[in-house]
Short mmCIF file of C-alpha atoms and ligand atoms in Angstrom, two decimals:
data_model
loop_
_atom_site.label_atom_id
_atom_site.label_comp_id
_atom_site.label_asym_id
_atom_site.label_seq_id
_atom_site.Cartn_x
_atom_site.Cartn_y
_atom_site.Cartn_z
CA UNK J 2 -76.06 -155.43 187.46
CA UNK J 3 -78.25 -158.36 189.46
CA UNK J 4 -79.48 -161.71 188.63
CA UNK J 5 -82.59 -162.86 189.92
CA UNK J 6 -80.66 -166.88 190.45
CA UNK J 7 -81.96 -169.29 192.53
CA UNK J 8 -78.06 -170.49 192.98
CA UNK J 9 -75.31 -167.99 192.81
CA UNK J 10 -73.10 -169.23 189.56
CA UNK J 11 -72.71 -171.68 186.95
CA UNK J 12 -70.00 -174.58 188.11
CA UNK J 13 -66.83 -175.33 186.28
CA UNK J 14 -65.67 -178.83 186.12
CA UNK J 15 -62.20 -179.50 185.27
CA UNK J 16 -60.22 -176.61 182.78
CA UNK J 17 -62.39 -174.96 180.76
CA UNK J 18 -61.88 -174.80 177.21
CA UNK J 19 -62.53 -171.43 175.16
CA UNK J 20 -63.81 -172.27 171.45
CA UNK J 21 -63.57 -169.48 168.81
CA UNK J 22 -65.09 -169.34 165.85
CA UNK J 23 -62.59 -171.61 163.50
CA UNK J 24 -61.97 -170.27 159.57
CA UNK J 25 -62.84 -172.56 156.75
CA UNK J 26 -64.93 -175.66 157.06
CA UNK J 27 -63.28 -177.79 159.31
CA UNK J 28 -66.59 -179.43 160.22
CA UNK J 29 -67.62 -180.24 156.36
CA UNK J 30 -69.39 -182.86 156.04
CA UNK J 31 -70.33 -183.64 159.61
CA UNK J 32 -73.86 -184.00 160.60
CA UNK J 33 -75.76 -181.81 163.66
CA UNK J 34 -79.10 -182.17 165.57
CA UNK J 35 -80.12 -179.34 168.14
CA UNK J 36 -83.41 -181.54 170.34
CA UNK J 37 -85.04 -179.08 172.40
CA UNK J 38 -88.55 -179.53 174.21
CA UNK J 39 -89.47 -175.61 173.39
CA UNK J 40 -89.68 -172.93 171.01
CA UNK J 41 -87.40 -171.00 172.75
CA UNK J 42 -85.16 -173.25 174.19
CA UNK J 43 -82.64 -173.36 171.34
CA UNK J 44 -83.03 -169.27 171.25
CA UNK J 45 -82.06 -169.14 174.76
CA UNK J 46 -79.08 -171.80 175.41
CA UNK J 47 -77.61 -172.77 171.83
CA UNK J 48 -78.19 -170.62 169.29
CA UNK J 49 -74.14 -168.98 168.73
CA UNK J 50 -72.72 -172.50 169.11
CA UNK J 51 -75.55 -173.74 166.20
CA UNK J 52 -74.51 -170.90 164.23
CA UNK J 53 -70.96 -171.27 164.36
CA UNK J 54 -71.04 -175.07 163.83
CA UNK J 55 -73.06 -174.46 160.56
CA UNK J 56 -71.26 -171.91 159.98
CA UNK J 57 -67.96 -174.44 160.16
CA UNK J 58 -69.82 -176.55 157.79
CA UNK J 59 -71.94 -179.49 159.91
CA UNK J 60 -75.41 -179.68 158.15
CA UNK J 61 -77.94 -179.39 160.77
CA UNK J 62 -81.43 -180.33 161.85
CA UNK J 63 -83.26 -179.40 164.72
CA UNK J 64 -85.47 -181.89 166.34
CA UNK J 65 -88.66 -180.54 168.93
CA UNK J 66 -90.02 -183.22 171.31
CA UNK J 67 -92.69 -181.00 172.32
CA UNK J 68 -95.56 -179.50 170.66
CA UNK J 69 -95.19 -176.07 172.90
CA UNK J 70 -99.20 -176.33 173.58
CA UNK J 71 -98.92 -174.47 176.54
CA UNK J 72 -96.77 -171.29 175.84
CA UNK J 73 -98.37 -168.79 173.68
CA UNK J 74 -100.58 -165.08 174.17
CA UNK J 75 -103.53 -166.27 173.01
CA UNK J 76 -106.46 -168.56 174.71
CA UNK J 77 -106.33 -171.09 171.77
CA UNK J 78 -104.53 -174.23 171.98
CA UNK J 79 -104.65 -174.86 168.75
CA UNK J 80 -103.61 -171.69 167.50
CA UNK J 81 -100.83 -171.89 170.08
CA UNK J 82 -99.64 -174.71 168.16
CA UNK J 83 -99.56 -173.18 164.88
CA UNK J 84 -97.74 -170.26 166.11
CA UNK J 85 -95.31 -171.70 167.40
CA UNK J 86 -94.51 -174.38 164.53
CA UNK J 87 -94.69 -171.10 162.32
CA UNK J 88 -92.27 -169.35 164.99
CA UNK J 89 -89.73 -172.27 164.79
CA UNK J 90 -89.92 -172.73 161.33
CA UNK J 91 -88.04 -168.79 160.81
CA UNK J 92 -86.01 -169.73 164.34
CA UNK J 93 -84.49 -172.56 161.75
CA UNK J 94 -84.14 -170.09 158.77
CA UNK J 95 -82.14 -167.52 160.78
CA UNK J 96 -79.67 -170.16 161.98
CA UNK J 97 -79.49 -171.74 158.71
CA UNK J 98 -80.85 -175.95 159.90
CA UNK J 99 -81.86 -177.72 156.95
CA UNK J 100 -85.08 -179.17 158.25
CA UNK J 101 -87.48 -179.15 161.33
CA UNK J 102 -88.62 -182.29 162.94
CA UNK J 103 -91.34 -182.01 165.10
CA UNK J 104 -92.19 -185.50 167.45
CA UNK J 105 -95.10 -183.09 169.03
CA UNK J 106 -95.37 -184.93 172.10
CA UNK J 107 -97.77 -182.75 174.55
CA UNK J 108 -96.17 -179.67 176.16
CA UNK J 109 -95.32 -179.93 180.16
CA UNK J 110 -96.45 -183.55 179.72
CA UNK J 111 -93.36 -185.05 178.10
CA UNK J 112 -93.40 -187.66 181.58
CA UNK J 113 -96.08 -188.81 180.26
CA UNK J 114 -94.50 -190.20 177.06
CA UNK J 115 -92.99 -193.73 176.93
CA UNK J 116 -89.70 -193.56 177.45
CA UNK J 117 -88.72 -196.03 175.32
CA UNK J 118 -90.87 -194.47 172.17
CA UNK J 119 -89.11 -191.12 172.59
CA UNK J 120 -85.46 -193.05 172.60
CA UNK J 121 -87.05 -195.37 169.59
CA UNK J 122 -87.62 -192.42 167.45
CA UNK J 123 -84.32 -190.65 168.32
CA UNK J 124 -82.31 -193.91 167.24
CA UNK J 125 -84.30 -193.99 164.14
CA UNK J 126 -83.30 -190.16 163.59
CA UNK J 127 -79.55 -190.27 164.50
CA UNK J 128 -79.57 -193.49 162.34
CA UNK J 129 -81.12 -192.15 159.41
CA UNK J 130 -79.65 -188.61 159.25
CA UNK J 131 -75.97 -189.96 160.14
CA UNK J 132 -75.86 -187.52 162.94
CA UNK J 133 -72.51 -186.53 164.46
CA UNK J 134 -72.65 -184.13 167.34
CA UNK J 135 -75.85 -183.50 169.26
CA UNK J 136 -76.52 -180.32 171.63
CA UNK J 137 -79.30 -180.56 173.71
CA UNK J 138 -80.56 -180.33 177.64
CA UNK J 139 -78.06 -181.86 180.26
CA UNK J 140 -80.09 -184.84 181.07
CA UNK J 141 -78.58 -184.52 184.89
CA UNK J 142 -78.29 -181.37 185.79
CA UNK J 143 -79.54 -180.08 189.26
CA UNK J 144 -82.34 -176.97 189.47
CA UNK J 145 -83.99 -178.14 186.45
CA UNK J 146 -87.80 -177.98 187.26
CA UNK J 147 -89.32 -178.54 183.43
CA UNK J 148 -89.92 -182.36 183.11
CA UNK J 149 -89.55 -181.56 179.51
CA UNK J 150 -86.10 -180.36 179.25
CA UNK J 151 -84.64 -183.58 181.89
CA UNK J 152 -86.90 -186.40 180.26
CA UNK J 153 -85.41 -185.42 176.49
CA UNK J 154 -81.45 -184.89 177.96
CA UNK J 155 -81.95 -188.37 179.28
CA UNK J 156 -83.88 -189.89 175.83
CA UNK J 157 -80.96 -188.02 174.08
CA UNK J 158 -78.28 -189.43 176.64
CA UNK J 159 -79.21 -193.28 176.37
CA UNK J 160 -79.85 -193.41 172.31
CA UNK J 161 -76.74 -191.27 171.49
CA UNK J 162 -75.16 -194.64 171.94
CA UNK J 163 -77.47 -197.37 171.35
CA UNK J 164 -78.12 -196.09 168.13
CA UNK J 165 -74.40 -197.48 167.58
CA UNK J 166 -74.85 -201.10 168.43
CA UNK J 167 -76.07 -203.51 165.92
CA UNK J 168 -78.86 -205.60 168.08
CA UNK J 169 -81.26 -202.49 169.39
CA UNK J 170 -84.00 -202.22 166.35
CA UNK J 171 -82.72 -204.65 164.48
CA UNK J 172 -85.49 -203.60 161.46
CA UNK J 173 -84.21 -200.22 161.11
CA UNK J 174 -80.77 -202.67 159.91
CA UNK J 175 -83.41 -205.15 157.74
CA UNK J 176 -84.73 -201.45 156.30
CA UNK J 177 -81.61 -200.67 155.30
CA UNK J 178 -80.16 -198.29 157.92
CA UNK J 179 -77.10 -198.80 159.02
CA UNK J 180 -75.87 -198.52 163.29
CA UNK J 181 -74.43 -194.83 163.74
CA UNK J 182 -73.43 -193.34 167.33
CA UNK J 183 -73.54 -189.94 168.35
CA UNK J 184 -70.00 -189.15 168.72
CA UNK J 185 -69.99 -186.24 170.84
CA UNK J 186 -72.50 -184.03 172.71
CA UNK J 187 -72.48 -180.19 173.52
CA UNK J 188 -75.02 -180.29 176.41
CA UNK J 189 -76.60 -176.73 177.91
CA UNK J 190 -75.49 -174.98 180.92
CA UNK J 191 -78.93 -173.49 181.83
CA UNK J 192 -79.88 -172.77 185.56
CA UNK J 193 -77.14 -171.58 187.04
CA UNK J 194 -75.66 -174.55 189.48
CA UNK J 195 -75.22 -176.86 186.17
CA UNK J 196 -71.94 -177.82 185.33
CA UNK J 197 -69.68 -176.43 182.17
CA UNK J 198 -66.39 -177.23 181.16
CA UNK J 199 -66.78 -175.41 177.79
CA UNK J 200 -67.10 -171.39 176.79
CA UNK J 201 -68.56 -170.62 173.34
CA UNK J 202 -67.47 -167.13 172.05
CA UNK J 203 -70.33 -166.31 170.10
CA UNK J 204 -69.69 -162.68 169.39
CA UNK J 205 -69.31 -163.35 165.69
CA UNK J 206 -72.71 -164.91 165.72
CA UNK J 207 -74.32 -162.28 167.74
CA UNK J 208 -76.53 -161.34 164.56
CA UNK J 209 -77.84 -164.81 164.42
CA UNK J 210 -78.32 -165.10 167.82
CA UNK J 211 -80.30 -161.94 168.60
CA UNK J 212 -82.53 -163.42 164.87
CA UNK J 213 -83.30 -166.41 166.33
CA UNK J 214 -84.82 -164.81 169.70
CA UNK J 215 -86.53 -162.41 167.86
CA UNK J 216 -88.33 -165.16 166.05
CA UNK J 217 -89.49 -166.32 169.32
CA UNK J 218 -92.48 -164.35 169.11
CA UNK J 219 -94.79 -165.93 171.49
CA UNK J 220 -92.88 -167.35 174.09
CA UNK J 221 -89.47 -167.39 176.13
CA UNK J 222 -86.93 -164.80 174.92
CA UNK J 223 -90.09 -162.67 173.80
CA UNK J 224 -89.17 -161.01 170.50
CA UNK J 225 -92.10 -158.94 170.99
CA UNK J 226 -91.31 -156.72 173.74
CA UNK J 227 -88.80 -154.19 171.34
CA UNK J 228 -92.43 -153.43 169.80
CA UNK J 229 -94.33 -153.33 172.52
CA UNK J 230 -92.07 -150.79 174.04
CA UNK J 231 -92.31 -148.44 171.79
CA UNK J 232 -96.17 -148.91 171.50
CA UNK J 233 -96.17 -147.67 174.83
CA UNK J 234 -93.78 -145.06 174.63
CA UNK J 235 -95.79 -143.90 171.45
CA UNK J 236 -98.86 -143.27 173.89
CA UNK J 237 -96.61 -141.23 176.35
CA UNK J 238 -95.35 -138.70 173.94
CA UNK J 239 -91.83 -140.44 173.68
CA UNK J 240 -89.54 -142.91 171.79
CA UNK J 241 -85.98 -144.56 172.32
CA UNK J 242 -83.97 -143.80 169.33
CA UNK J 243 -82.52 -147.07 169.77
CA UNK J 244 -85.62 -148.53 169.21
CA UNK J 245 -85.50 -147.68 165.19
CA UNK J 246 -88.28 -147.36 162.89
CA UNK J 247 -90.25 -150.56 161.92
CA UNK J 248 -91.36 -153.30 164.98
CA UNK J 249 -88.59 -155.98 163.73
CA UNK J 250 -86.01 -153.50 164.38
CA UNK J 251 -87.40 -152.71 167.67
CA UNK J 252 -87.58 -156.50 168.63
CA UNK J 253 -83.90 -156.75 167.23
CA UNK J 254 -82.97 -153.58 169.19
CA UNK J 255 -84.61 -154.82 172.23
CA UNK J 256 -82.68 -157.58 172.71
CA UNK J 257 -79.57 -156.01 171.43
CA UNK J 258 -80.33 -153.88 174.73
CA UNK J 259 -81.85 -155.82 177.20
CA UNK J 260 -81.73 -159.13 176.72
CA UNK J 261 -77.83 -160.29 176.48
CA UNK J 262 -76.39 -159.17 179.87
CA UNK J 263 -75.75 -162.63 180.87
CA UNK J 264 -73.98 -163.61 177.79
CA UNK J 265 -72.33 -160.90 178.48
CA UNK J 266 -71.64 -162.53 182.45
CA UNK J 267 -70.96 -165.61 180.96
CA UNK J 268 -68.14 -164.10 178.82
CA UNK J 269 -66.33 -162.05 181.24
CA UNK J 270 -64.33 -164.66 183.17
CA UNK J 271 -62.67 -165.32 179.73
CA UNK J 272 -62.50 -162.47 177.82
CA UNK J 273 -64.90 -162.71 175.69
CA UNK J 274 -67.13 -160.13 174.63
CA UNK J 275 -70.43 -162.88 174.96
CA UNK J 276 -70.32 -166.79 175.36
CA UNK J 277 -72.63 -169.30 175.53
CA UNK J 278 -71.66 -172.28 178.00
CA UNK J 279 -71.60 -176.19 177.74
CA UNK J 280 -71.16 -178.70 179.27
CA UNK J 281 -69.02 -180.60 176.11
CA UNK J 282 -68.53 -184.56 176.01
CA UNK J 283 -65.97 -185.59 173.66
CA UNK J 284 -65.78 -188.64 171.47
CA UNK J 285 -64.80 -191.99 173.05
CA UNK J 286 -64.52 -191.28 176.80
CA UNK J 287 -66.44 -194.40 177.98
CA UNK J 288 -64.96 -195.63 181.26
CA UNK J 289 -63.70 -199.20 180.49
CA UNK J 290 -61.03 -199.98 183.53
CA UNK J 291 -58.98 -201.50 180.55
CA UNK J 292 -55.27 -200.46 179.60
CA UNK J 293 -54.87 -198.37 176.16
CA UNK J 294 -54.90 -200.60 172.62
CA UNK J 295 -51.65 -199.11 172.46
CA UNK J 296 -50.18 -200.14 175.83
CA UNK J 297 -51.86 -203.38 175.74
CA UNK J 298 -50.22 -203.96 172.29
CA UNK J 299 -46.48 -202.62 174.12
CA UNK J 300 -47.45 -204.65 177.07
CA UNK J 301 -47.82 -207.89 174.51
CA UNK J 302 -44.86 -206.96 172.46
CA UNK J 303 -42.59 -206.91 175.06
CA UNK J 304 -43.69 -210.19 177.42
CA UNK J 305 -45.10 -212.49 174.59
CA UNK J 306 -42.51 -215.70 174.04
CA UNK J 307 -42.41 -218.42 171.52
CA UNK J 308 -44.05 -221.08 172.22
ZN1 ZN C 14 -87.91 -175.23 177.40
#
C-alpha cells in the first residue's frame, strides 16, 4: 500500500503513550471543546479521541472558526454555507457534542482576522463553558499550508492560558465569569512530519468515526463517494456487494473500505487495529527554572534556623 506524503512519516517525540478506551466515567464531569477551521477537519484528525472522551464522560462542544465558504459542489456561496452548517450540525450528533459554535470567520481568509478578536472570543468561550481539555490544530507544526488550521492552533495556544489569569478581560470577571485555564491539550498530528507523542486506539469508536465522515457530505473525507460509486457501477451493469442497498450504507461502506488505511498505518507500530495520533500536552508543564514546592519546602525545612 502507498501514500501520496510530501514527507515520509509522522515524528515521535519522546515515549509514546498508547491510550485505550478506559471503562466507566473517569472523565465525568470534565468539560471538552474540539476548534477546527473546517467541516471536515474534526472528521479527519479527531473524531475516535472525541468519541471516546465523551464516551468517558467530558461534555463536549465543538467550536468552528471558519465559515467553510469555499469548500462545497455547488457554485453558490451561500448555499455552500448552509450545507455545510447543516453537515456539521449531524457531524456533532454522531459524536454526541452538546452544542455547535460557529465564530464564521471567512474560509481560507482566517489571516485576515484580528488576532486578538479570535483569542478574545476563545477566552470568553473557555471561560464561560469551564472548558477542560481542548483538541485542536498544532499551532507549530511544519508542512501545514492552510492559514486556517496554523492561525486557530496559535489563537487556541495563547488563550488556553490567559483565559486563567485574572487581569486579561477584566469585564468578562465584572460579568460574572470567573478565570478558567485550559488544563491540557490533545493537539493533531496531521501532515505527516508533525510531531506525536500520543496513539489513540480508536477501534472501539470506529462506528462513530466512519458517522462522522460520512456526514461530511460536501467536503474533505467525502461521504458521498460510497454513492456515487455505485451510481456508476449501476450504469455499467455491476455492483459491489459491499456497497449495500440504500446510499448511506454505501457512504458508510465506502469508507469502511477505502478510506481508513492510514488509521490503519498509524496503528500498526503499536498494535492497534486503528489509532488516531496526537501530539498530547499535559497539565502543568510550564518551564519555570524553579525547584519543586516540595523540594523547596525540604530544602527550607532542613537549612531554616531560629532566629
Ligand atoms: Zn481544514
Amino acid at each position: 500500500m502507498t501514500f501520496d506524503s510530501r514527507v515520509p512519516a509522522y515524528e515521535a517525540v519522546g515515549e509514546v503513550t498508547v491510550e485505550k478506551k478506559q471503562e466507566g466515567k473517569p472523565h465525568a464531569g470534565k468539560v471538552l471543546a474540539a476548534v477546527q477551521a473546517h467541516a471536515d477537519d474534526i472528521p479527519f484528525f479527531c473524531a475516535g479521541l472525541v468519541a471516546k472522551l465523551i464516551d468517558e464522560g467530558y461534555t463536549a462542544y465543538l467550536i468552528q472558526t471558519t465559515n467553510d465558504e469555499k469548500c462545497g459542489p455547488t457554485p453558490s456561496i451561500g448555499d455552500t454555507i448552509r450545507r455545510n452548517e447543516e453537515e456539521i450540525d449531524v457531524l456533532a450528533k454522531e459524536l454526541g457534542f452538546k452544542q455547535v459554535i460557529h465564530l464564521s470567520y471567512r474560509n481560507h481568509f482566517l489571516d485576515e482576522a484580528s488576532p486578538i478578536e479570535l483569542r478574545a472570543r476563545l477566552v470568553y468561550l473557555i471561560r464561560a463553558l469551564k472548558i477542560d481539555t481542548i483538541t485542536t490544530f498544532s499551532p507549530w507544526g511544519h508542512w501545514e499550508e492552510n492559514p486556517d488550521h496554523y492561525i486557530t492552533g496559535q489563537a487556541v495556544e495563547a488563550a488556553r492560558w490567559m483565559a486563567g489569569m485574572s487581569k486579561d478581560y477584566p469585564e468578562h470577571m465584572a460579568c460574572g465569569l470567573q478565570p478558567h485555564g485550559v488544563k491540557d491539550l490533545y493537539y493533531w498530528t496531521m501532515r505527516p512530519g508533525q510531531p506525536y507523542n500520543t496513539a489513540v486506539d480508536i477501534e472501539p469508536y470506529l462506528e462513530e468515526k466512519i458517522a462522522s465522515m460520512s456526514a461530511n457530505k460536501s467536503q474533505g473525507p467525502a461521504g458521498s463517494h460510497g454513492r456515487r460509486l455505485r451510481e456508476r457501477l449501476a450504469r455499467e451493469g455491476k455492483r459491489l456487494p459491499e456497497l449495500g442497498e440504500d446510499d448511506e450504507t454505501a457512504d458508510r461502506q465506502y469508507i469502511r473500505l477505502f478510506g481508513l488505511a492510514e488509521y490503519e498505518q498509524l496503528g500498526a507500530p503499536y498494535n492497534l487495529q486503528y489509532a488516531e495520533y496526537f501530539y498530547y500536552m499535559p497539565p502543568g508543564g510550564t518551564f519555570t527554572g524553579s525547584m519543586s514546592r516540595a523540594d523547596i519546602d525540604a530544602y527550607v525545612a532542613q537549612h531554616a534556623v531560629d532566629l
